[in-house]
Coordinates of N, CA and C in Angstrom, one line a residue:
M265 N 10.1 -12.6 -12.8 CA 10.2 -11.3 -13.5 C 9.5 -10.2 -12.7
T266 N 8.9 -10.6 -11.5 CA 8.1 -9.6 -10.8 C 8.2 -9.9 -9.3
Y267 N 8.1 -8.8 -8.5 CA 7.8 -9.0 -7.1 C 6.7 -8.1 -6.7
S268 N 5.9 -8.6 -5.7 CA 4.7 -7.8 -5.3 C 4.4 -8.0 -3.8
I269 N 3.7 -7.0 -3.3 CA 3.2 -7.1 -1.9 C 1.7 -7.0 -1.9
V270 N 1.1 -7.8 -1.1 CA -0.4 -7.8 -0.9 C -0.6 -7.6 0.5
A271 N -1.4 -6.6 0.9 CA -1.6 -6.2 2.3 C -3.0 -5.7 2.6
R272 N -3.4 -5.9 3.9 CA -4.6 -5.3 4.4 C -4.1 -4.4 5.6
D273 N -4.5 -3.1 5.5 CA -4.2 -2.1 6.5 C -5.1 -2.4 7.7
P274 N -4.5 -2.8 8.9 CA -5.4 -3.1 10.0 C -6.1 -1.9 10.6
A275 N -5.6 -0.7 10.4 CA -6.2 0.4 11.0 C -7.5 0.9 10.2
T276 N -7.5 0.6 8.9 CA -8.5 1.2 8.0 C -9.3 0.1 7.3
G277 N -8.8 -1.1 7.2 CA -9.4 -2.2 6.4 C -9.1 -2.0 4.9
Q278 N -8.3 -1.0 4.5 CA -8.0 -0.9 3.1 C -7.1 -2.1 2.6
L279 N -7.3 -2.4 1.4 CA -6.5 -3.5 0.8 C -5.6 -2.9 -0.3
G280 N -4.4 -3.3 -0.4 CA -3.5 -2.7 -1.4 C -2.5 -3.7 -2.0
I281 N -2.1 -3.5 -3.2 CA -1.1 -4.3 -3.9 C -0.1 -3.3 -4.6
A282 N 1.1 -3.6 -4.4 CA 2.2 -2.9 -5.2 C 3.0 -4.0 -5.8
A283 N 3.5 -3.6 -7.0 CA 4.3 -4.6 -7.8 C 5.3 -3.8 -8.7
A284 N 6.4 -4.5 -9.0 CA 7.4 -4.0 -9.8 C 8.0 -5.1 -10.7
S285 N 8.5 -4.8 -11.9 CA 8.9 -5.8 -12.8 C 9.8 -5.3 -13.9
R286 N 10.6 -6.1 -14.5 CA 11.3 -5.8 -15.8 C 10.4 -6.4 -16.9
F287 N 9.1 -5.9 -16.9 CA 8.1 -6.4 -17.8 C 7.2 -5.2 -18.0
F288 N 6.6 -5.0 -19.2 CA 5.8 -3.9 -19.5 C 4.4 -4.0 -18.8
A289 N 4.0 -2.9 -18.2 CA 2.7 -2.7 -17.6 C 2.3 -3.8 -16.6
V290 N 3.2 -3.9 -15.6 CA 2.9 -4.9 -14.6 C 1.5 -4.7 -13.9
G291 N 1.1 -3.4 -13.8 CA -0.2 -3.1 -13.2 C -1.4 -3.5 -14.0
S292 N -1.2 -3.9 -15.2 CA -2.4 -4.3 -16.0 C -2.9 -5.7 -15.7
L293 N -2.1 -6.6 -15.2 CA -2.5 -8.0 -15.1 C -2.3 -8.5 -13.6
V294 N -1.4 -8.0 -12.9 CA -1.0 -8.6 -11.6 C -2.1 -8.3 -10.5
P295 N -2.5 -7.0 -10.2 CA -3.4 -6.8 -9.1 C -4.8 -6.9 -9.4
H296 N -5.5 -7.6 -8.4 CA -7.0 -7.7 -8.5 C -7.5 -7.5 -7.1
I297 N -8.4 -6.6 -6.9 CA -8.9 -6.2 -5.5 C -10.4 -6.0 -5.6
R298 N -11.1 -6.5 -4.6 CA -12.5 -6.1 -4.3 C -12.5 -5.4 -3.0
G299 N -13.0 -4.1 -3.1 CA -13.0 -3.2 -2.0 C -13.6 -3.8 -0.7
G300 N -12.7 -3.8 0.4 CA -13.2 -4.3 1.7 C -13.3 -5.8 1.9
R301 N -12.9 -6.5 0.8 CA -13.2 -7.9 0.8 C -12.0 -8.8 0.5
C302 N -11.2 -8.5 -0.5 CA -10.1 -9.4 -0.8 C -9.1 -8.8 -1.8
A303 N -8.0 -9.4 -1.9 CA -7.0 -8.9 -2.9 C -6.2 -10.1 -3.4
V304 N -5.8 -10.1 -4.7 CA -5.0 -11.2 -5.3 C -4.0 -10.6 -6.2
A305 N -2.8 -11.1 -6.1 CA -1.7 -10.8 -7.1 C -1.3 -12.0 -7.8
T306 N -1.4 -12.0 -9.1 CA -1.1 -13.2 -9.9 C 0.0 -12.8 -10.9
Q307 N 1.1 -13.6 -11.0 CA 2.3 -13.2 -11.7 C 3.1 -14.4 -12.2
A308 N 4.4 -14.2 -12.5 CA 5.2 -15.2 -13.2 C 4.7 -15.4 -14.6
F309 N 4.6 -16.6 -15.1 CA 3.9 -16.8 -16.4 C 2.4 -16.7 -16.2
V310 N 2.0 -15.4 -16.2 CA 0.8 -15.0 -15.5 C -0.5 -15.6 -16.1
N311 N -1.4 -16.0 -15.3 CA -2.7 -16.4 -15.7 C -3.7 -15.4 -15.0
P312 N -4.2 -14.4 -15.7 CA -5.0 -13.4 -15.1 C -6.3 -14.0 -14.5
L313 N -6.7 -15.1 -15.0 CA -8.0 -15.7 -14.5 C -7.9 -16.1 -13.1
W314 N -6.6 -16.4 -12.6 CA -6.4 -16.6 -11.2 C -6.9 -15.4 -10.4
G315 N -6.5 -14.2 -10.8 CA -6.9 -13.0 -10.1 C -8.4 -12.7 -10.2
L316 N -8.9 -12.8 -11.4 CA -10.4 -12.5 -11.6 C -11.2 -13.5 -10.8
E317 N -11.0 -14.8 -11.1 CA -11.8 -15.8 -10.4 C -11.6 -15.9 -8.9
G318 N -10.3 -15.8 -8.5 CA -10.0 -15.8 -7.1 C -10.7 -14.7 -6.3
A319 N -10.6 -13.5 -6.9 CA -11.3 -12.3 -6.2 C -12.8 -12.5 -6.1
D320 N -13.4 -13.0 -7.2 CA -14.8 -13.2 -7.2 C -15.2 -14.2 -6.2
R321 N -14.5 -15.3 -6.1 CA -14.9 -16.4 -5.2 C -14.6 -16.0 -3.8
M322 N -13.6 -15.2 -3.5 CA -13.4 -14.8 -2.1 C -14.5 -13.8 -1.7
T323 N -15.0 -13.0 -2.7 CA -16.1 -12.1 -2.4 C -17.3 -12.8 -2.0
Q324 N -17.5 -14.0 -2.5 CA -18.7 -14.9 -2.2 C -18.5 -15.6 -0.9
G325 N -17.3 -15.5 -0.2 CA -17.1 -16.0 1.1 C -16.2 -17.2 1.1
E326 N -15.7 -17.7 0.0 CA -14.8 -18.9 0.0 C -13.4 -18.4 0.6
A327 N -12.8 -19.4 1.2 CA -11.5 -19.1 1.9 C -10.3 -19.1 0.9
A328 N -9.4 -18.2 1.1 CA -8.3 -18.0 0.2 C -7.5 -19.3 0.0
P329 N -7.2 -20.1 1.0 CA -6.4 -21.3 0.8 C -7.2 -22.3 -0.1
D330 N -8.5 -22.4 0.1 CA -9.3 -23.4 -0.7 C -9.3 -23.0 -2.1
I331 N -9.5 -21.7 -2.4 CA -9.5 -21.2 -3.8 C -8.2 -21.5 -4.5
L332 N -7.1 -21.1 -3.8 CA -5.8 -21.2 -4.4 C -5.5 -22.7 -4.7
A333 N -5.9 -23.6 -3.8 CA -5.6 -25.0 -4.1 C -6.4 -25.5 -5.3
D334 N -7.6 -25.0 -5.5 CA -8.4 -25.4 -6.6 C -7.8 -24.8 -7.9
L335 N -7.4 -23.6 -7.9 CA -6.8 -23.0 -9.1 C -5.5 -23.8 -9.5
V336 N -4.7 -24.1 -8.5 CA -3.5 -24.9 -8.8 C -3.9 -26.3 -9.4
A337 N -4.9 -26.9 -8.9 CA -5.3 -28.3 -9.3 C -5.8 -28.2 -10.7
R338 N -6.5 -27.1 -11.1 CA -7.1 -27.1 -12.5 C -6.2 -26.6 -13.6
D339 N -5.1 -25.9 -13.2 CA -4.3 -25.2 -14.2 C -3.1 -26.1 -14.6
E340 N -3.1 -26.5 -15.9 CA -2.0 -27.4 -16.3 C -0.6 -26.6 -16.3
G341 N -0.7 -25.3 -16.3 CA 0.5 -24.4 -16.2 C 0.9 -24.0 -14.8
Q342 N 0.3 -24.6 -13.8 CA 0.5 -24.1 -12.4 C 2.0 -24.1 -12.0
A343 N 2.8 -24.9 -12.6 CA 4.2 -25.0 -12.2 C 4.9 -23.7 -12.6
Q344 N 4.4 -23.0 -13.5 CA 5.0 -21.7 -13.9 C 4.3 -20.5 -13.4
R345 N 3.3 -20.7 -12.5 CA 2.5 -19.6 -12.0 C 3.0 -19.2 -10.6
Q346 N 2.7 -18.0 -10.2 CA 2.8 -17.5 -8.8 C 1.7 -16.7 -8.5
A347 N 1.2 -16.8 -7.3 CA 0.1 -16.0 -6.8 C 0.1 -15.9 -5.3
H348 N -0.5 -14.8 -4.8 CA -0.7 -14.7 -3.3 C -1.9 -13.9 -3.1
M349 N -2.7 -14.1 -2.0 CA -4.0 -13.5 -1.8 C -4.3 -13.4 -0.3
I350 N -5.3 -12.6 -0.1 CA -5.9 -12.4 1.3 C -7.4 -12.2 1.2
D351 N -8.2 -12.9 2.0 CA -9.6 -12.7 1.9 C -10.1 -11.8 3.1
K352 N -11.4 -11.6 3.1 CA -12.0 -10.6 4.1 C -11.8 -11.1 5.5
E353 N -11.6 -12.3 5.8 CA -11.4 -12.8 7.1 C -9.9 -12.8 7.5
G354 N -9.0 -12.3 6.6 CA -7.6 -12.2 6.8 C -6.9 -13.5 6.5
R355 N -7.6 -14.5 6.0 CA -6.9 -15.7 5.6 C -6.1 -15.5 4.4
Q356 N -4.8 -16.1 4.4 CA -3.9 -15.8 3.3 C -3.5 -17.1 2.6
A357 N -3.0 -17.0 1.4 CA -2.5 -18.2 0.7 C -1.6 -17.7 -0.4
A358 N -0.6 -18.6 -0.7 CA 0.4 -18.3 -1.7 C 0.9 -19.5 -2.4
H359 N 1.3 -19.3 -3.6 CA 1.7 -20.5 -4.5 C 2.9 -20.0 -5.3
T360 N 4.0 -20.7 -5.3 CA 5.1 -20.5 -6.2 C 5.4 -21.8 -6.9
G361 N 5.1 -21.8 -8.2 CA 5.3 -23.1 -9.0 C 6.7 -23.5 -9.0
V362 N 6.9 -24.8 -9.1 CA 8.3 -25.3 -9.1 C 9.1 -25.0 -10.3
E363 N 8.4 -24.5 -11.4 CA 9.2 -24.1 -12.6 C 9.3 -22.6 -12.7
C364 N 8.9 -21.8 -11.7 CA 9.2 -20.4 -11.7 C 10.7 -20.2 -11.7
I365 N 11.1 -19.1 -12.3 CA 12.6 -18.9 -12.5 C 13.2 -18.3 -11.3
D366 N 14.3 -18.9 -10.9 CA 15.1 -18.5 -9.7 C 15.5 -17.0 -9.9
W367 N 15.7 -16.2 -8.7 CA 15.2 -16.7 -7.4 C 13.7 -16.5 -7.4
C368 N 13.0 -17.5 -6.8 CA 11.6 -17.3 -6.7 C 11.1 -17.8 -5.3
G369 N 10.0 -17.3 -4.8 CA 9.5 -17.7 -3.5 C 8.5 -16.7 -3.0
H370 N 8.0 -17.0 -1.8 CA 7.0 -16.1 -1.1 C 7.2 -16.2 0.4
V371 N 6.7 -15.2 1.0 CA 6.8 -15.1 2.5 C 5.5 -14.4 3.0
I372 N 4.9 -14.9 4.1 CA 3.6 -14.4 4.6 C 3.8 -13.9 6.0
G373 N 3.3 -12.7 6.3 CA 3.3 -12.2 7.6 C 1.8 -11.9 8.0
D374 N 1.7 -11.2 9.1 CA 0.3 -10.9 9.6 C -0.3 -9.8 8.8
G375 N -1.3 -10.2 8.0 CA -2.0 -9.3 7.1 C -1.2 -8.8 5.9
V376 N -0.1 -9.5 5.6 CA 0.7 -9.1 4.4 C 1.5 -10.3 3.9
S377 N 1.7 -10.3 2.6 CA 2.5 -11.3 2.0 C 3.3 -10.6 0.8
V378 N 4.5 -11.2 0.6 CA 5.4 -10.8 -0.5 C 5.8 -12.0 -1.3
A379 N 5.7 -11.9 -2.7 CA 6.1 -13.0 -3.5 C 6.9 -12.4 -4.7
G380 N 7.8 -13.2 -5.2 CA 8.6 -12.8 -6.4 C 9.2 -13.9 -7.1
N381 N 9.5 -13.6 -8.4 CA 10.2 -14.6 -9.2 C 11.2 -13.9 -10.1
M382 N 12.2 -14.6 -10.6 CA 13.3 -14.1 -11.4 C 13.9 -12.9 -10.7
L383 N 14.2 -13.0 -9.4 CA 14.7 -12.0 -8.5 C 16.2 -12.1 -8.3
A384 N 16.8 -11.0 -7.8 CA 18.3 -11.1 -7.5 C 18.6 -12.0 -6.4
G385 N 17.6 -12.3 -5.5 CA 17.8 -13.2 -4.4 C 16.7 -13.2 -3.4
E386 N 16.7 -14.1 -2.5 CA 15.7 -14.1 -1.4 C 15.5 -12.8 -0.7
Q387 N 16.6 -12.1 -0.5 CA 16.6 -10.9 0.3 C 15.6 -9.8 -0.3
V388 N 15.3 -9.9 -1.6 CA 14.3 -9.0 -2.2 C 13.0 -9.1 -1.4
I389 N 12.5 -10.3 -1.2 CA 11.2 -10.4 -0.6 C 11.3 -10.3 0.9
T390 N 12.4 -10.7 1.5 CA 12.5 -10.6 3.0 C 12.7 -9.1 3.4
D391 N 13.4 -8.4 2.6 CA 13.6 -6.9 2.9 C 12.3 -6.1 2.6
T392 N 11.6 -6.5 1.6 CA 10.3 -5.9 1.3 C 9.3 -6.1 2.5
L393 N 9.2 -7.3 3.0 CA 8.4 -7.6 4.1 C 8.9 -6.9 5.4
A394 N 10.2 -6.9 5.6 CA 10.7 -6.3 6.8 C 10.4 -4.8 6.8
A395 N 10.6 -4.1 5.7 CA 10.4 -2.7 5.6 C 8.9 -2.4 5.8
Y396 N 8.0 -3.2 5.3 CA 6.6 -3.0 5.6 C 6.3 -3.1 7.1
Q397 N 6.8 -4.1 7.7 CA 6.5 -4.4 9.1 C 7.2 -3.4 10.0
A398 N 8.2 -2.8 9.5 CA 9.0 -1.8 10.4 C 8.3 -0.4 10.4
H399 N 7.3 -0.2 9.6 CA 6.8 1.2 9.5 C 5.3 1.3 9.6
P400 N 4.7 0.8 10.7 CA 3.3 0.9 10.9 C 2.8 2.3 11.0
E401 N 3.7 3.2 11.3 CA 3.3 4.6 11.5 C 3.0 5.3 10.2
L402 N 3.4 4.8 9.0 CA 3.2 5.4 7.8 C 1.8 5.2 7.2
A403 N 1.4 6.2 6.4 CA 0.1 6.0 5.7 C 0.2 4.8 4.8
F404 N -0.9 4.1 4.6 CA -0.8 2.8 3.9 C -0.1 2.9 2.5
A405 N -0.4 3.9 1.7 CA 0.3 4.0 0.4 C 1.8 4.2 0.6
D406 N 2.1 5.0 1.5 CA 3.6 5.3 1.7 C 4.3 4.1 2.2
R407 N 3.6 3.3 3.1 CA 4.1 2.1 3.6 C 4.4 1.0 2.5
L408 N 3.5 0.9 1.6 CA 3.6 0.0 0.5 C 4.8 0.4 -0.4
L409 N 4.9 1.7 -0.7 CA 6.0 2.1 -1.5 C 7.3 2.0 -0.8
T410 N 7.4 2.3 0.4 CA 8.6 2.1 1.2 C 9.1 0.6 1.2
A411 N 8.1 -0.3 1.3 CA 8.4 -1.7 1.2 C 9.0 -2.1 -0.1
M412 N 8.4 -1.6 -1.2 CA 8.8 -2.0 -2.5 C 10.2 -1.4 -2.8
E413 N 10.5 -0.2 -2.3 CA 11.8 0.4 -2.5 C 12.9 -0.4 -1.8
A414 N 12.5 -1.0 -0.6 CA 13.5 -1.8 0.1 C 13.8 -3.0 -0.8
G415 N 12.8 -3.6 -1.4 CA 13.0 -4.7 -2.3 C 13.9 -4.4 -3.5
E416 N 13.7 -3.2 -4.0 CA 14.5 -2.7 -5.1 C 15.9 -2.5 -4.7
A417 N 16.1 -2.0 -3.5 CA 17.5 -1.8 -3.0 C 18.2 -3.1 -2.8
A418 N 17.4 -4.2 -2.6 CA 18.0 -5.5 -2.4 C 18.3 -6.2 -3.7
G419 N 18.0 -5.6 -4.8 CA 18.2 -6.2 -6.1 C 17.1 -6.3 -7.0
G420 N 15.8 -6.3 -6.5 CA 14.6 -6.4 -7.3 C 14.7 -7.5 -8.3
D421 N 14.0 -7.2 -9.5 CA 14.0 -8.1 -10.6 C 15.5 -8.2 -11.1
K422 N 16.0 -9.4 -11.3 CA 17.4 -9.5 -11.6 C 17.7 -9.0 -13.0
R423 N 16.7 -8.8 -13.9 CA 16.9 -8.3 -15.2 C 17.0 -6.8 -15.3
G424 N 16.4 -6.1 -14.3 CA 16.4 -4.7 -14.3 C 15.0 -4.1 -14.0
K425 N 14.7 -3.0 -14.5 CA 13.5 -2.3 -14.2 C 12.7 -1.9 -15.4
Q426 N 11.4 -1.8 -15.3 CA 10.6 -1.3 -16.4 C 9.3 -0.7 -16.0
S427 N 8.6 -1.5 -15.1 CA 7.2 -1.0 -14.7 C 7.0 -1.2 -13.2
A428 N 6.0 -0.5 -12.7 CA 5.6 -0.6 -11.3 C 4.2 -0.1 -11.2
A429 N 3.5 -0.6 -10.1 CA 2.1 -0.2 -9.9 C 1.8 -0.2 -8.5
L430 N 0.8 0.6 -8.1 CA 0.3 0.7 -6.7 C -1.2 0.9 -6.8
R431 N -1.9 -0.1 -6.2 CA -3.4 0.0 -6.2 C -3.9 -0.2 -4.8
I432 N -4.8 0.7 -4.4 CA -5.4 0.6 -3.1 C -6.9 0.8 -3.2
H433 N -7.7 -0.1 -2.6 CA -9.1 0.0 -2.5 C -9.6 0.2 -1.1
R434 N -10.6 1.1 -0.9 CA -11.2 1.2 0.4 C -12.4 0.3 0.4
S435 N -13.6 0.8 0.5 CA -14.8 0.0 0.6 C -15.4 -0.4 -0.8
E436 N -14.9 0.2 -1.8 CA -15.5 0.0 -3.1 C -14.7 -0.9 -4.1
D437 N -15.3 -1.3 -5.2 CA -14.6 -2.1 -6.2 C -13.8 -1.2 -7.1
F438 N -14.1 0.1 -7.2 CA -13.2 1.0 -7.9 C -12.1 1.5 -6.9
P439 N -10.9 1.7 -7.4 CA -9.8 2.0 -6.5 C -9.9 3.4 -5.9
W440 N -9.4 3.5 -4.7 CA -9.2 4.8 -4.1 C -7.9 5.5 -4.7
L441 N -6.9 4.6 -5.1 CA -5.7 5.1 -5.7 C -5.2 4.0 -6.6
D442 N -4.9 4.4 -7.9 CA -4.4 3.4 -8.9 C -3.3 4.1 -9.7
L443 N -2.1 3.8 -9.3 CA -1.0 4.5 -10.0 C -0.2 3.4 -10.8
R444 N 0.3 3.8 -12.0 CA 1.1 2.9 -12.8 C 2.1 3.7 -13.6
A445 N 3.3 3.0 -13.6 CA 4.4 3.5 -14.5 C 4.7 2.3 -15.4
D446 N 4.2 2.3 -16.6 CA 4.2 1.1 -17.5 C 5.5 0.8 -18.2
D447 N 6.2 1.9 -18.4 CA 7.5 1.7 -19.2 C 8.4 2.9 -18.8
H448 N 9.2 2.7 -17.8 CA 10.0 3.9 -17.2 C 11.3 3.4 -16.7
P449 N 12.4 4.2 -16.8 CA 13.7 3.8 -16.4 C 13.8 3.6 -14.9
D450 N 13.0 4.3 -14.1 CA 13.0 4.1 -12.7 C 11.5 4.1 -12.2
P451 N 10.8 3.1 -12.4 CA 9.3 3.1 -12.2 C 8.9 3.3 -10.8
L452 N 9.6 2.8 -9.8 CA 9.2 3.1 -8.4 C 9.4 4.6 -8.0
A453 N 10.4 5.2 -8.5 CA 10.6 6.7 -8.3 C 9.4 7.4 -9.0
E454 N 9.0 6.9 -10.2 CA 7.9 7.5 -10.9 C 6.6 7.4 -10.1
L455 N 6.4 6.2 -9.4 CA 5.2 6.1 -8.6 C 5.3 7.1 -7.4
R456 N 6.5 7.3 -6.9 CA 6.6 8.3 -5.8 C 6.2 9.7 -6.3
R457 N 6.6 10.0 -7.5 CA 6.2 11.3 -8.1 C 4.7 11.4 -8.2
L458 N 4.1 10.4 -8.8 CA 2.7 10.3 -9.0 C 1.9 10.4 -7.7
F459 N 2.4 9.7 -6.7 CA 1.8 9.8 -5.4 C 1.8 11.2 -4.8
D460 N 2.9 11.9 -5.0 CA 3.0 13.2 -4.5 C 2.0 14.1 -5.3
V461 N 1.9 14.0 -6.6 CA 1.0 14.7 -7.4 C -0.5 14.4 -7.0
A462 N -0.7 13.2 -6.7 CA -2.1 12.8 -6.3 C -2.6 13.5 -5.0
Q463 N -1.6 13.8 -4.2 CA -2.0 14.4 -2.9 C -2.3 15.9 -3.1
E464 N -2.0 16.5 -4.2 CA -2.3 17.9 -4.5 C -3.8 18.1 -4.6
R465 N -4.5 17.3 -5.4 CA -5.9 17.4 -5.7 C -6.7 16.1 -5.7
Y466 N -6.1 15.1 -6.3 CA -6.8 13.9 -6.6 C -7.3 13.2 -5.4
L467 N -6.4 13.0 -4.4 CA -6.9 12.2 -3.2 C -7.9 13.0 -2.3
H468 N -7.9 14.3 -2.5 CA -9.0 15.1 -1.8 C -10.3 14.8 -2.5
I469 N -10.3 14.6 -3.8 CA -11.5 14.2 -4.5 C -11.9 12.8 -4.2
A470 N -10.9 11.9 -4.1 CA -11.2 10.5 -3.8 C -11.8 10.3 -2.5
E471 N -11.5 11.2 -1.5 CA -12.1 11.1 -0.2 C -13.6 11.3 -0.2
V472 N -14.1 12.1 -1.1 CA -15.6 12.4 -1.1 C -16.3 11.8 -2.3
M473 N -15.7 10.8 -2.9 CA -16.4 10.1 -4.0 C -17.6 9.3 -3.5
P474 N -18.6 9.1 -4.3 CA -19.7 8.3 -3.9 C -19.3 6.9 -3.6
T475 N -20.0 6.3 -2.6 CA -19.8 4.9 -2.2 C -21.2 4.2 -2.2
S476 N -21.1 2.8 -2.0 CA -22.4 2.1 -2.0 C -23.2 2.5 -0.8
D477 N -22.6 3.0 0.3 CA -23.4 3.4 1.4 C -23.8 4.9 1.3
K478 N -23.1 5.6 0.5 CA -23.5 7.1 0.3 C -23.4 7.3 -1.2
F479 N -24.5 7.0 -1.9 CA -24.5 7.0 -3.4 C -24.2 8.3 -4.0
S480 N -24.6 9.4 -3.4 CA -24.3 10.7 -4.0 C -22.9 11.3 -3.6
G481 N -22.3 10.7 -2.6 CA -21.0 11.2 -2.2 C -21.2 12.6 -1.6
L482 N -20.2 13.5 -1.8 CA -20.3 14.9 -1.3 C -20.7 15.7 -2.5
T483 N -21.8 16.4 -2.3 CA -22.3 17.3 -3.4 C -22.0 18.7 -3.2
D484 N -21.6 19.1 -2.0 CA -21.2 20.5 -1.8 C -19.7 20.6 -2.0
R485 N -19.3 21.4 -3.0 CA -17.9 21.5 -3.4 C -17.1 22.3 -2.5
A486 N -17.7 23.1 -1.6 CA -17.0 24.1 -0.8 C -15.9 23.5 0.1
P487 N -16.3 22.4 0.9 CA -15.3 21.8 1.7 C -14.1 21.2 0.9
L488 N -14.4 20.7 -0.3 CA -13.4 20.1 -1.1 C -12.5 21.2 -1.6
D489 N -13.0 22.3 -2.1 CA -12.2 23.4 -2.6 C -11.3 23.9 -1.5
A490 N -11.9 24.0 -0.3 CA -11.1 24.5 0.9 C -9.9 23.6 1.2
A491 N -10.2 22.2 1.1 CA -9.1 21.3 1.4 C -8.0 21.3 0.4
I492 N -8.3 21.5 -0.9 CA -7.3 21.6 -1.9 C -6.5 22.9 -1.8
A493 N -7.2 24.0 -1.4 CA -6.5 25.3 -1.2 C -5.6 25.2 0.0
A494 N -6.0 24.5 1.0 CA -5.2 24.3 2.2 C -3.9 23.5 1.9
E495 N -4.1 22.5 1.1 CA -3.0 21.7 0.7 C -2.0 22.5 -0.1
E496 N -2.5 23.3 -1.0 CA -1.6 24.2 -1.8 C -0.8 25.1 -1.0
E497 N -1.5 25.7 0.0 CA -0.9 26.7 0.9 C 0.2 26.0 1.8
R498 N -0.1 24.8 2.2 CA 0.9 24.0 3.0 C 2.1 23.8 2.2
R499 N 2.0 23.4 1.0 CA 3.1 23.1 0.1 C 3.9 24.4 -0.1
K500 N 3.3 25.5 -0.2 CA 4.0 26.7 -0.4 C 4.8 27.1 0.8
R501 N 4.2 26.9 2.0 CA 4.9 27.2 3.2 C 6.2 26.3 3.4
E502 N 6.0 25.1 2.9 CA 7.2 24.1 3.0 C 8.2 24.3 1.9
G503 N 7.9 25.2 0.9 CA 8.8 25.4 -0.2 C 8.8 24.2 -1.2
R504 N 7.7 23.5 -1.3 CA 7.6 22.3 -2.2 C 6.8 22.7 -3.4
A505 N 7.6 22.7 -4.5 CA 6.9 23.0 -5.8 C 6.2 21.7 -6.3
S506 N 5.2 21.9 -7.1 CA 4.4 20.8 -7.7 C 5.3 20.0 -8.6
K507 N 5.2 18.7 -8.5 CA 5.9 17.7 -9.4 C 5.1 17.3 -10.6
S508 N 3.9 18.0 -10.8 CA 3.0 17.6 -11.9 C 3.5 18.2 -13.2
F509 N 3.2 17.4 -14.3 CA 3.6 17.9 -15.6 C 2.4 18.6 -16.3
A510 N 1.3 18.8 -15.5 CA 0.1 19.5 -16.0 C 0.4 20.9 -16.4
T511 N -0.2 21.4 -17.4 CA 0.0 22.9 -17.7 C -0.7 23.7 -16.7
L512 N -0.2 24.9 -16.4 CA -0.7 25.8 -15.4 C -2.0 26.4 -16.0
L513 N -3.0 26.6 -15.0 CA -4.2 27.2 -15.4 C -4.0 28.7 -15.5

């Protein structure tokens, strides 16, 4: 019922997960990320504990393949589970249970994996991976969305569309970007709209948020206000109206 991509951006070390499904609120249970350390997507007849425990154990230094093998061995429902993950050393692991609904499977590349179940066909995950690998020039969020859109064009979830999510972490356990369309007729298009709106103000603020290495973050608002104003001016020059539903000040 879901396909997802888990990736580590080699240029920045950012970790990201994007997912889409004909299921409500796919972003609430599938993605689990620990900033700078690991990422897990757990899906199919989902067991969220795979994501929570898997991420915690990778944070402590355990290898992704060892953790996943243990989760499979302990879970009596593993035949209906699907998961894929990457740890801070770049080690990856994936599991597609034998009772996951066709089409189901996973594919692993360098620093990226794609997995899905109840799909229109294998091409959904192969096209998702190919699109990600074909666009290293794109910013990480755009690259993940482009990959997911390729999977949708290949048929996506064979039942249709309902929800989608995009989550990216930098160095912290709170997300740099966390977008969700929980119940929408075209959820990936909605993520595109939300990503565009995020670039107006939100991502400028996210750039200067406090971190564990810089507890106070940026306390001088002047550079932030200048960056937001510059973004607004650039959009005006390009003739791009805001896509936000927010009321005007």
